[in-house]
CSV table of C-alpha atoms and ligand atoms in Angstrom, one decimal:
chain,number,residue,atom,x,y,z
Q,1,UNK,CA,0.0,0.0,0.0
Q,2,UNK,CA,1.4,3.2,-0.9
Q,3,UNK,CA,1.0,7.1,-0.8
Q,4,UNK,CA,1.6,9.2,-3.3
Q,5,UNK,CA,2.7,12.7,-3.7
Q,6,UNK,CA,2.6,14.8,-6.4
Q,7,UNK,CA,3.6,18.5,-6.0
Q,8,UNK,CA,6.0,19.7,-9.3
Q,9,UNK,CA,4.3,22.2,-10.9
Q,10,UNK,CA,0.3,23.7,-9.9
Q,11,UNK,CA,-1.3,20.7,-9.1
Q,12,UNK,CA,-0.9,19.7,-4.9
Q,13,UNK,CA,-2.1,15.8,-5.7
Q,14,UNK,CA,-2.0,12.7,-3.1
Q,15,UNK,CA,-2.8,9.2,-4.2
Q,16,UNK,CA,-3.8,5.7,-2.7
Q,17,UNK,CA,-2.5,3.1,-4.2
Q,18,UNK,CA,-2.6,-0.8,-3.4
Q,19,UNK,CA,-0.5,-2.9,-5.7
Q,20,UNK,CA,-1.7,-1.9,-8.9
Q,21,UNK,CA,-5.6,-0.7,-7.7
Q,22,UNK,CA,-5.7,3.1,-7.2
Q,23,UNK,CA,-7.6,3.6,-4.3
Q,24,UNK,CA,-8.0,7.3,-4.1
Q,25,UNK,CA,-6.6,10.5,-6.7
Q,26,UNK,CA,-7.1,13.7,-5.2
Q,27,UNK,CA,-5.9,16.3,-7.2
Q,28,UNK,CA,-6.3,20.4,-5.9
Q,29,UNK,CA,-5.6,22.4,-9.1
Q,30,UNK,CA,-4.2,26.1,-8.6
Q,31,UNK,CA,-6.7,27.7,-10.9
Q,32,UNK,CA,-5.4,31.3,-9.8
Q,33,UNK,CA,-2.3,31.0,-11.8
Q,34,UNK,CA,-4.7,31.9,-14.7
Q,35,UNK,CA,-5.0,35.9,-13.9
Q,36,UNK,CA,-1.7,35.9,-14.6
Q,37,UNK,CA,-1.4,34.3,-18.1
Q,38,UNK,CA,1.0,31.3,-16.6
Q,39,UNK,CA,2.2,29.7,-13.3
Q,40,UNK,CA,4.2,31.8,-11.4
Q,41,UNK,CA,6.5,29.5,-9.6
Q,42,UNK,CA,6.7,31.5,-6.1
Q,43,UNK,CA,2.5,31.6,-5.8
Q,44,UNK,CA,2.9,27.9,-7.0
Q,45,UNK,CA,5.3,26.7,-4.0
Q,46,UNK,CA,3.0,28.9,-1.6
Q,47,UNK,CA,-0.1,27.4,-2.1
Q,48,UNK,CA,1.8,23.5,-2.1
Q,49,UNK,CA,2.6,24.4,1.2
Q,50,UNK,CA,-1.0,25.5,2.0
Q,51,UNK,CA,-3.0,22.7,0.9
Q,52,UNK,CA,-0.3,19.5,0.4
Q,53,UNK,CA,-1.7,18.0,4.2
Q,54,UNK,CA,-5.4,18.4,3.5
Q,55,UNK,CA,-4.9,16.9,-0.2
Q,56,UNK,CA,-2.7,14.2,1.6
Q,57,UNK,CA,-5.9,13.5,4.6
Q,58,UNK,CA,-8.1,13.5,2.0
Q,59,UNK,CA,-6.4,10.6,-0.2
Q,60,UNK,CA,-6.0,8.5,3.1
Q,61,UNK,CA,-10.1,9.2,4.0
Q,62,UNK,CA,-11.1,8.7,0.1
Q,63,UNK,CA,-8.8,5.4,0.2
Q,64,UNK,CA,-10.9,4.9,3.5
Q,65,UNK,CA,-7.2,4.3,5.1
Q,66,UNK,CA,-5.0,5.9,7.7
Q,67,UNK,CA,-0.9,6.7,7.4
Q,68,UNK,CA,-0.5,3.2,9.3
Q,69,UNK,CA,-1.8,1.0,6.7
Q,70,UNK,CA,0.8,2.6,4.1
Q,71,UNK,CA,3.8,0.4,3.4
Q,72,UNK,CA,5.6,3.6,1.5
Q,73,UNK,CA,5.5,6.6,0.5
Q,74,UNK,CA,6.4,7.9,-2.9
Q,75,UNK,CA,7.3,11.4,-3.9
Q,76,UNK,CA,7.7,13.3,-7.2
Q,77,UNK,CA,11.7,14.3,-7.0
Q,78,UNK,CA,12.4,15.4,-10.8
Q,79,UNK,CA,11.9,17.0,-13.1
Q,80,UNK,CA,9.5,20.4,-12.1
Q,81,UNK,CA,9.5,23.7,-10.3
Q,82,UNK,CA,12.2,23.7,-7.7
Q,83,UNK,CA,10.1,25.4,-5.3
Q,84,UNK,CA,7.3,23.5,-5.5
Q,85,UNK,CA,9.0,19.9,-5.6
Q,86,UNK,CA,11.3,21.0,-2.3
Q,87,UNK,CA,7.1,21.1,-0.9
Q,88,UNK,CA,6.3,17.7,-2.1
Q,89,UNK,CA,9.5,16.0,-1.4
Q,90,UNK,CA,10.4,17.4,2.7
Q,91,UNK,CA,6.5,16.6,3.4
Q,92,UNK,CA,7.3,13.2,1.8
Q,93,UNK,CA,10.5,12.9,4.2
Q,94,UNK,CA,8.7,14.1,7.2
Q,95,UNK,CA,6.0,11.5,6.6
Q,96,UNK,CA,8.9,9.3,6.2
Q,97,UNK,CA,10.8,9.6,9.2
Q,98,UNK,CA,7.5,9.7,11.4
Q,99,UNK,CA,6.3,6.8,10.7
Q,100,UNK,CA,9.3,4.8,9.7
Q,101,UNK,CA,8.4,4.3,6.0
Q,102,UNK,CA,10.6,4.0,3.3
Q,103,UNK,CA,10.3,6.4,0.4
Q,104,UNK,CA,10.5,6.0,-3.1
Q,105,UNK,CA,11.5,8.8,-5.1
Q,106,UNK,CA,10.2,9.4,-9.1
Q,107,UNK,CA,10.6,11.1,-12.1
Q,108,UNK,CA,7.6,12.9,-13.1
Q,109,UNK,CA,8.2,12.1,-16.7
Q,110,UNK,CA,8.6,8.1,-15.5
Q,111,UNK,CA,5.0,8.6,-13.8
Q,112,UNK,CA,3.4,10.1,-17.3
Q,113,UNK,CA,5.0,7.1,-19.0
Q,114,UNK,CA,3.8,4.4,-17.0
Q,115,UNK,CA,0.3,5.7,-16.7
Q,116,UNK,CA,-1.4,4.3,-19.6
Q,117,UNK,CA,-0.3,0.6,-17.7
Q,118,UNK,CA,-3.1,2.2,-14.8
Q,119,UNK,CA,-6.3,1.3,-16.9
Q,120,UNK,CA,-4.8,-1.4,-18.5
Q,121,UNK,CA,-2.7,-3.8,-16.8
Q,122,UNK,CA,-2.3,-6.3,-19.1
Q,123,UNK,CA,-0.7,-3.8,-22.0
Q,124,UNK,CA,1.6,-5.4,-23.3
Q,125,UNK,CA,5.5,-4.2,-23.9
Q,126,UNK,CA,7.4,-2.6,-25.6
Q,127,UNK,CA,5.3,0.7,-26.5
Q,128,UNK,CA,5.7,3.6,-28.0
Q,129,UNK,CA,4.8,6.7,-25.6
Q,130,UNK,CA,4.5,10.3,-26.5
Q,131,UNK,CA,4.4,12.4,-23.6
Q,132,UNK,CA,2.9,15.6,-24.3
Q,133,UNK,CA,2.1,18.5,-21.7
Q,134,UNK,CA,3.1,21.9,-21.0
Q,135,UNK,CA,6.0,21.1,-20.1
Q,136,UNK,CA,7.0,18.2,-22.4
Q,137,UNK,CA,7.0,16.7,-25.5
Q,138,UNK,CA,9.0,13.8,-25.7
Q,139,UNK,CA,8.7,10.3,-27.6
Q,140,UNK,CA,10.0,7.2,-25.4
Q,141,UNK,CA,10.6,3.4,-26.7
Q,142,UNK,CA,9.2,2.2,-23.6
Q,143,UNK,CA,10.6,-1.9,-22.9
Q,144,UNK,CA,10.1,-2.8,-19.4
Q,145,UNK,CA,8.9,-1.1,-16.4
Q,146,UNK,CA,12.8,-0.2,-15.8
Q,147,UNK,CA,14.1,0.2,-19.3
Q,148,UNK,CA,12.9,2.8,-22.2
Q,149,UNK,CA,14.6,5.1,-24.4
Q,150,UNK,CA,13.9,8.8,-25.7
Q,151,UNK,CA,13.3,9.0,-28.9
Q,152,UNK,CA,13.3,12.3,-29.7
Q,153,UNK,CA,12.0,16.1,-27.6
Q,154,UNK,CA,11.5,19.6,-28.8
Q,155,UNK,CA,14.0,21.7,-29.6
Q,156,UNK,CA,12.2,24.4,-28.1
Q,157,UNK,CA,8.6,25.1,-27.0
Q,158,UNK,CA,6.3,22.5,-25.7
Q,159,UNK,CA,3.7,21.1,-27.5
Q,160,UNK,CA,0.8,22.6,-25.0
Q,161,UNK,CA,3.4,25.8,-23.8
Q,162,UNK,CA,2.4,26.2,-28.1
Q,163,UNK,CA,-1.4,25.8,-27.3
Q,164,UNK,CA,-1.1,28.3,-24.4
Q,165,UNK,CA,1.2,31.0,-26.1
Q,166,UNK,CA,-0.7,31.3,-29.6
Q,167,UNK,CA,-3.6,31.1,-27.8
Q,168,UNK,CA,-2.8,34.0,-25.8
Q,169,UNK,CA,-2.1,36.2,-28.9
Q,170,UNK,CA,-5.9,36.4,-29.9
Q,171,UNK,CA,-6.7,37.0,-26.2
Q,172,UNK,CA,-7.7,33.6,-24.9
Q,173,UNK,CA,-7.2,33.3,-21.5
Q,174,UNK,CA,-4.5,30.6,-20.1
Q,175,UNK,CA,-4.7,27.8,-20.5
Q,176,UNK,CA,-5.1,28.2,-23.9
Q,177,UNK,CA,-4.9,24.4,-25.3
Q,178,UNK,CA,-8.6,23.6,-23.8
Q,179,UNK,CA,-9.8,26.9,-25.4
Q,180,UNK,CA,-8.2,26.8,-29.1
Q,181,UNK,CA,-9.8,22.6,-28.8
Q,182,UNK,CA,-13.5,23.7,-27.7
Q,183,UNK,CA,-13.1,26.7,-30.7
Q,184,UNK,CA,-11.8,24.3,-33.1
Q,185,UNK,CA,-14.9,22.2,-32.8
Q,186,UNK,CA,-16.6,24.9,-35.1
Q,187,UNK,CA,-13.9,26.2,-37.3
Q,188,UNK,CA,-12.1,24.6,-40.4
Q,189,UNK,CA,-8.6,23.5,-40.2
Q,190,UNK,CA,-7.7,24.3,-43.7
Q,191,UNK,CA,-8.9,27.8,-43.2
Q,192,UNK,CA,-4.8,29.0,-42.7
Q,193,UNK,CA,-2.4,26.7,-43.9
Q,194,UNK,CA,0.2,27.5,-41.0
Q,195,UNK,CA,3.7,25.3,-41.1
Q,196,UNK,CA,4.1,21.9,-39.4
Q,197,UNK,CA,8.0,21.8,-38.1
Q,198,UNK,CA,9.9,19.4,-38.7
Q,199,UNK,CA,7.6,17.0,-39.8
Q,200,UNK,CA,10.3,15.6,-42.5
Q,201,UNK,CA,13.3,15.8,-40.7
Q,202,UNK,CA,14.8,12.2,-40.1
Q,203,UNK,CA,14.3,12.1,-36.6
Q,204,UNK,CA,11.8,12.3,-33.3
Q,205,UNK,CA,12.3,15.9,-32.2
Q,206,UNK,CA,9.3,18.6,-32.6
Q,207,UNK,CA,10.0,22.1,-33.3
Q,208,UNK,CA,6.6,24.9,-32.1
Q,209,UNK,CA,8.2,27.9,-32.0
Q,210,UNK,CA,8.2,28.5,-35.7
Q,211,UNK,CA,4.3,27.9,-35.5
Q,212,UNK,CA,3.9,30.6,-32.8
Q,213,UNK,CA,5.5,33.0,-35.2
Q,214,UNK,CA,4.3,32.1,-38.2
Q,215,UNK,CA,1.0,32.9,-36.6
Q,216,UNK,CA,2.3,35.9,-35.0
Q,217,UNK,CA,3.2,37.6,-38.0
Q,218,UNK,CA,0.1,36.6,-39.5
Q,219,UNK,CA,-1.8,37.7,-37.6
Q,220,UNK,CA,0.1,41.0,-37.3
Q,221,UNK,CA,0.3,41.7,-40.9
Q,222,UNK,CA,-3.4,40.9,-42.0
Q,223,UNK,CA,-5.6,42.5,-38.9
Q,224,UNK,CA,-3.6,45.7,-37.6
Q,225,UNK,CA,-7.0,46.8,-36.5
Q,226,UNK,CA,-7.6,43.3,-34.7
Q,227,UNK,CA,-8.4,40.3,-34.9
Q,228,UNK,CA,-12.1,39.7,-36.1
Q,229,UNK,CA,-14.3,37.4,-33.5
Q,230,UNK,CA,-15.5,35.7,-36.7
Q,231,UNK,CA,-12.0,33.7,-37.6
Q,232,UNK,CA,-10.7,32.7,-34.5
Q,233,UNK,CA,-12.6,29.2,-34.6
Q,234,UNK,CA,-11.0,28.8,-38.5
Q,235,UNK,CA,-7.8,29.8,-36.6
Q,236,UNK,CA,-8.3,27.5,-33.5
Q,237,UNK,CA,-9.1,24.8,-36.2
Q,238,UNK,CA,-6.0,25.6,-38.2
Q,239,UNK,CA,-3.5,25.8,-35.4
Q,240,UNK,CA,-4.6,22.9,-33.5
Q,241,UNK,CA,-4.2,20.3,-37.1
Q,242,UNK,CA,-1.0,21.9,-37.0
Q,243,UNK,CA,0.2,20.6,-33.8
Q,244,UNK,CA,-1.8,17.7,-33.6
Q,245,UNK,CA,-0.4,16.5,-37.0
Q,246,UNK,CA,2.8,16.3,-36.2
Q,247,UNK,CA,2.5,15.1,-33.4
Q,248,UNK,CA,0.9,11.8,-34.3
Q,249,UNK,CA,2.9,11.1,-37.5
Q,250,UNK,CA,6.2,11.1,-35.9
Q,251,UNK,CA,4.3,9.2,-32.9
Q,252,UNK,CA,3.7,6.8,-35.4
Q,253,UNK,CA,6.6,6.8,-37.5
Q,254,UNK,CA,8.2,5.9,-34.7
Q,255,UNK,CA,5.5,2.7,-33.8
Q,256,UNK,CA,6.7,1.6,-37.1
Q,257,UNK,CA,10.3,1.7,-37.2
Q,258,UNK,CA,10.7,0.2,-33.9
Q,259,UNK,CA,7.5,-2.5,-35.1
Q,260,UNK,CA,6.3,-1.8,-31.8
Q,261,UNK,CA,2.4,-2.4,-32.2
Q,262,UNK,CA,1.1,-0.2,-29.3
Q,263,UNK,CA,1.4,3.5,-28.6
Q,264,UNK,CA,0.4,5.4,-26.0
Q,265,UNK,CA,-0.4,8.8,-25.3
Q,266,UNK,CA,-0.3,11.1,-21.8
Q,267,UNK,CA,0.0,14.5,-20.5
Q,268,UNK,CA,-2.1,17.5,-20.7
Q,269,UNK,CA,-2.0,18.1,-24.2
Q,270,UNK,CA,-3.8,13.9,-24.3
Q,271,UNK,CA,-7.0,15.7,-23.5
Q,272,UNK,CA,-6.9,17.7,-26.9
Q,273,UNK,CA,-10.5,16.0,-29.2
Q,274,UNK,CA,-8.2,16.4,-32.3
Q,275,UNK,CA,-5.4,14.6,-31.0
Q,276,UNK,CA,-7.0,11.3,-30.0
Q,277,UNK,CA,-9.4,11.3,-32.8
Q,278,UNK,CA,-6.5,11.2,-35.3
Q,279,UNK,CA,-4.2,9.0,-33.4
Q,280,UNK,CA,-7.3,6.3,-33.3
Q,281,UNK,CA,-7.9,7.2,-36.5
Q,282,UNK,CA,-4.1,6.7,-38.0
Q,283,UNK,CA,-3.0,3.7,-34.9
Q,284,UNK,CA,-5.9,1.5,-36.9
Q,285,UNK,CA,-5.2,2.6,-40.5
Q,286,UNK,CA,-1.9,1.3,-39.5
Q,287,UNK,CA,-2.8,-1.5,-37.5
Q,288,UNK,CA,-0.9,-0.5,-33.9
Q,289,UNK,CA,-3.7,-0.5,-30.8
Q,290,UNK,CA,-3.8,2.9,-29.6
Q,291,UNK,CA,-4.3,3.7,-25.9
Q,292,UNK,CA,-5.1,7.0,-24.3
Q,293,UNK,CA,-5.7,6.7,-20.5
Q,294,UNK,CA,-8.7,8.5,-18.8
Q,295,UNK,CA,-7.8,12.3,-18.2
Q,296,UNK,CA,-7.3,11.9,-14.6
Q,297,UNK,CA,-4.4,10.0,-15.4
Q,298,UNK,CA,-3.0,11.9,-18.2
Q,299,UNK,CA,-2.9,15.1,-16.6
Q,300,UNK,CA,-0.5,15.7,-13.6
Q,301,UNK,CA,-1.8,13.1,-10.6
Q,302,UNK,CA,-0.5,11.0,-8.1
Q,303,UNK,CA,-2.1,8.1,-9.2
Q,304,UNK,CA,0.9,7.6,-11.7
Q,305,UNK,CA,3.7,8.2,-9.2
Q,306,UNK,CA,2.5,5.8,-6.7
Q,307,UNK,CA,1.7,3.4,-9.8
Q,308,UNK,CA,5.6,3.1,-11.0
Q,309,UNK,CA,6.3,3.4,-7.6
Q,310,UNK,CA,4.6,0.4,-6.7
Q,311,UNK,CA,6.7,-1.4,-10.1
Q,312,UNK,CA,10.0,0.2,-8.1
Q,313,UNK,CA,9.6,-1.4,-4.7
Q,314,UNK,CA,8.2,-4.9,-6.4
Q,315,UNK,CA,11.4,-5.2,-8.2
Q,316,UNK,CA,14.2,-4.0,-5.2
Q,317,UNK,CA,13.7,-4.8,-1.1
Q,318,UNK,CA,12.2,-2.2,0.7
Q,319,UNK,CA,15.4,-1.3,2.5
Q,320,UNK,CA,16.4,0.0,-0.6
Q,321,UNK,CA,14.5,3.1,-0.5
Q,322,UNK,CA,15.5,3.8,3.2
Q,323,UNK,CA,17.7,6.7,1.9
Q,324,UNK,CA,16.4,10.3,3.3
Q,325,UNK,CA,19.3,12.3,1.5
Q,326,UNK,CA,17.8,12.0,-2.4
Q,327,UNK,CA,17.5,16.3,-3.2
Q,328,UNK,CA,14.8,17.6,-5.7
Q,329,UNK,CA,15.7,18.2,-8.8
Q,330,UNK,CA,14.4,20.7,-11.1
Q,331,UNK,CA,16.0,19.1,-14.3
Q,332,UNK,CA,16.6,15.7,-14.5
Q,333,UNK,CA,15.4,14.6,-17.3
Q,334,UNK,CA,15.6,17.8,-19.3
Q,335,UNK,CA,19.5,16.6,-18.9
Q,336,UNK,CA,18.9,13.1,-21.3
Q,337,UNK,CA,17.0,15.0,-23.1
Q,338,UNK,CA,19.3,18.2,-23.8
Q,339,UNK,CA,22.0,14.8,-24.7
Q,340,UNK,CA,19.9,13.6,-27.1
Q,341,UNK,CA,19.2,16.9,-28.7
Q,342,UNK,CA,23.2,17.5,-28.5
Q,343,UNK,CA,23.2,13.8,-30.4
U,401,LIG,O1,0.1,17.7,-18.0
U,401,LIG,P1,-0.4,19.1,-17.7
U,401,LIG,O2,-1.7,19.2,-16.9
U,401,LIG,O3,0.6,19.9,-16.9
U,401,LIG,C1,2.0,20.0,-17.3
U,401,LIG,O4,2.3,20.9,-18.1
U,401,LIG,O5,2.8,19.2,-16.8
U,401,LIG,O6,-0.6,19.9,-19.1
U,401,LIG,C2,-1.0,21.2,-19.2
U,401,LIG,C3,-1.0,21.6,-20.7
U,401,LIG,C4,-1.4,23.0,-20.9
U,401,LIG,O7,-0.4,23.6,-21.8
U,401,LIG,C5,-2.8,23.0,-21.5
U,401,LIG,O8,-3.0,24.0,-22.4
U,401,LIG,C6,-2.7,21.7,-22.2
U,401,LIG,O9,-2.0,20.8,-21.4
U,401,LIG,N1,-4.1,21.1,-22.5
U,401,LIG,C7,-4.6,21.0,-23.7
U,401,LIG,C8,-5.9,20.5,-23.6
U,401,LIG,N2,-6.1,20.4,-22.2
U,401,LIG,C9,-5.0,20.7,-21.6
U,401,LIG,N3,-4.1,21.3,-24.9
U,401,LIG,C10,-4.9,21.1,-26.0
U,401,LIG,N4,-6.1,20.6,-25.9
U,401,LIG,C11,-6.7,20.3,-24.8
U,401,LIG,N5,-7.9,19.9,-24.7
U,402,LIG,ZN1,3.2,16.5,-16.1
């Protein structure tokens, strides 16, 4: 039985989690981020600290358990805000240390990963998983629970960072990705023809920043006296098939020339309509079984730390995570990554 914590960017989340059954998944968003167009780190670490023991009672009540039914705790260590993962991971140790537990630290990026195994159990390795949020876009060849590979990363923007910061350019409020997805429901995505990135080069990286320009000037150039309420669903439409498309062809370039027959999608940016219409759409064209996990799994939860967490202390003795001294780390993965992009 474990207990999760969850605390690297705006999201203060705690999880129950026996085995492989999630018990509980509380997640307390920090919607007030929003007035000022992004999360501002310092207001993020704050409010951790404000709400991290209620989230934490509440996962234990939900799981209708108590701290002394938990074998170990697990804690988000890398890769987030430094302020807000020094929250998660000292409440982790103090729980820790109280009651004797030993503690399993995780890589956030690991937890989006693994989190399509949550729903389905019996998935099958290897897989192809895109991770795609705010913070991330990254495609790994996922072959065990201990071994997977990036593939490839942006070289710059975020796939949903390029949601949120076109978005903002024709005055949606943050987050933009939900927005530009409920617009594009009525618009036509062949309305702008705007450029998808990279979408030949030989590899798995993604490139957004060129689209955020592109539109930029667009949009500068043709409406100096703004931007007419009449084309921002054609625009939505246009922007989001942008993204999206790239997005799933290298996804599934990559199913193909690893013949790995599943892939598997998670983060924030999973929640996009488009995005999971044309990756069922293309996995079955192509014959690879697609799998999207429900969206309080893709976006950032507990639920998928304790999950790998659980894989973790199966596969080593519990003695092995006796160590208090592990320090939170705002870039661990962005490390590989940055390797691979140096590659
Ligand atoms: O995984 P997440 O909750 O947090 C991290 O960034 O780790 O992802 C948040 C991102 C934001 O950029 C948001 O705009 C994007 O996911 N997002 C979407 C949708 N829902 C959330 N982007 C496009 N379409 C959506 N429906
Ligand atoms: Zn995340």
């Amino acid at each position: 039985m474990i207990l999760a914590i969850e605390s690297s960017c705006d999201e203060t989340a705690a999880a129950v989690i026996d085995e492989t059954r999630i018990l509980s998944n509380v997640v307390s968003s920090q919607y007030f981020h929003r007035k000022f167009g992004g999360v501002v780190p310092e207001l993020a670490s704050r409010a951790h600290l404000q709400y991290i023991s209620e989230v934490t009672s509440k996962a234990l009540e939900e799981a209708g358990l108590t701290i002394q039914n938990m074998s170990a705790i697990a804690v988000t260590a890398a890769p987030g805000l430094i302020g807000s993962l020094i929250v998660g991971t000292n409440f982790a140790k103090g729980l820790s240390l109280r009651y004797g537990l030993p503690i399993i630290p995780v890589d956030h990026i690991e937890g989006h990963i693994y989190s399509s195994f949550i729903q389905d159990t019996g998935l099958e390795f290897p897989i192809i998983s895109l991770v795609v949020s705010g913070g991330h876009t990254a495609i790994f060849h996922v072959k065990s629970y201990e071994e997977y590979d990036l593939l490839g990363t942006t070289v710059d923007d975020a796939a949903g960072e390029a949601f949120d910061k076109i978005a903002s350019l024709f005055g949606l409020p943050y987050p933009g990705g939900p927005e530009v997805d409920k617009l594009a429901a009525r618009g036509n995505p062949k309305a702008f023809n705007f450029p998808r990135s990279m979408i030949t080069s030989k590899d798995y990286n993604f490139s957004f920043s060129g689209l955020k320009t592109s539109v930029r000037y667009y949009l500068q150039n043709n409406f100096q006296n703004g931007i007419p309420e009449s084309i921002i669903p054609d625009l939505c439409a246009s922007i989001q098939a942008a993204i999206v498309e790239v997005l799933v062809y290298k996804t599934i370039c990559a199913a193909k020339a690893m013949k790995v027959k599943t892939v598997a999608v998670s983060g924030g940016v999973s929640a996009n309509s488009e995005l999971r219409f044309k990756f069922a759409g293309e996995a079955e064209r192509c014959n690879i079984k697609f799998v999207s996990s429900d969206l309080s799994y893709c976006t950032d939860n507990a639920a998928m730390i304790g999950f790998i967490a659980s894989r973790k202390l199966n596969s080593k003795n519990a003695e092995y995570f006796n160590n208090l001294m592990f320090i939170a780390n705002p870039s661990s993965l962005k490390k590989k990554m940055k390797e691979k992009k140096n590659n």
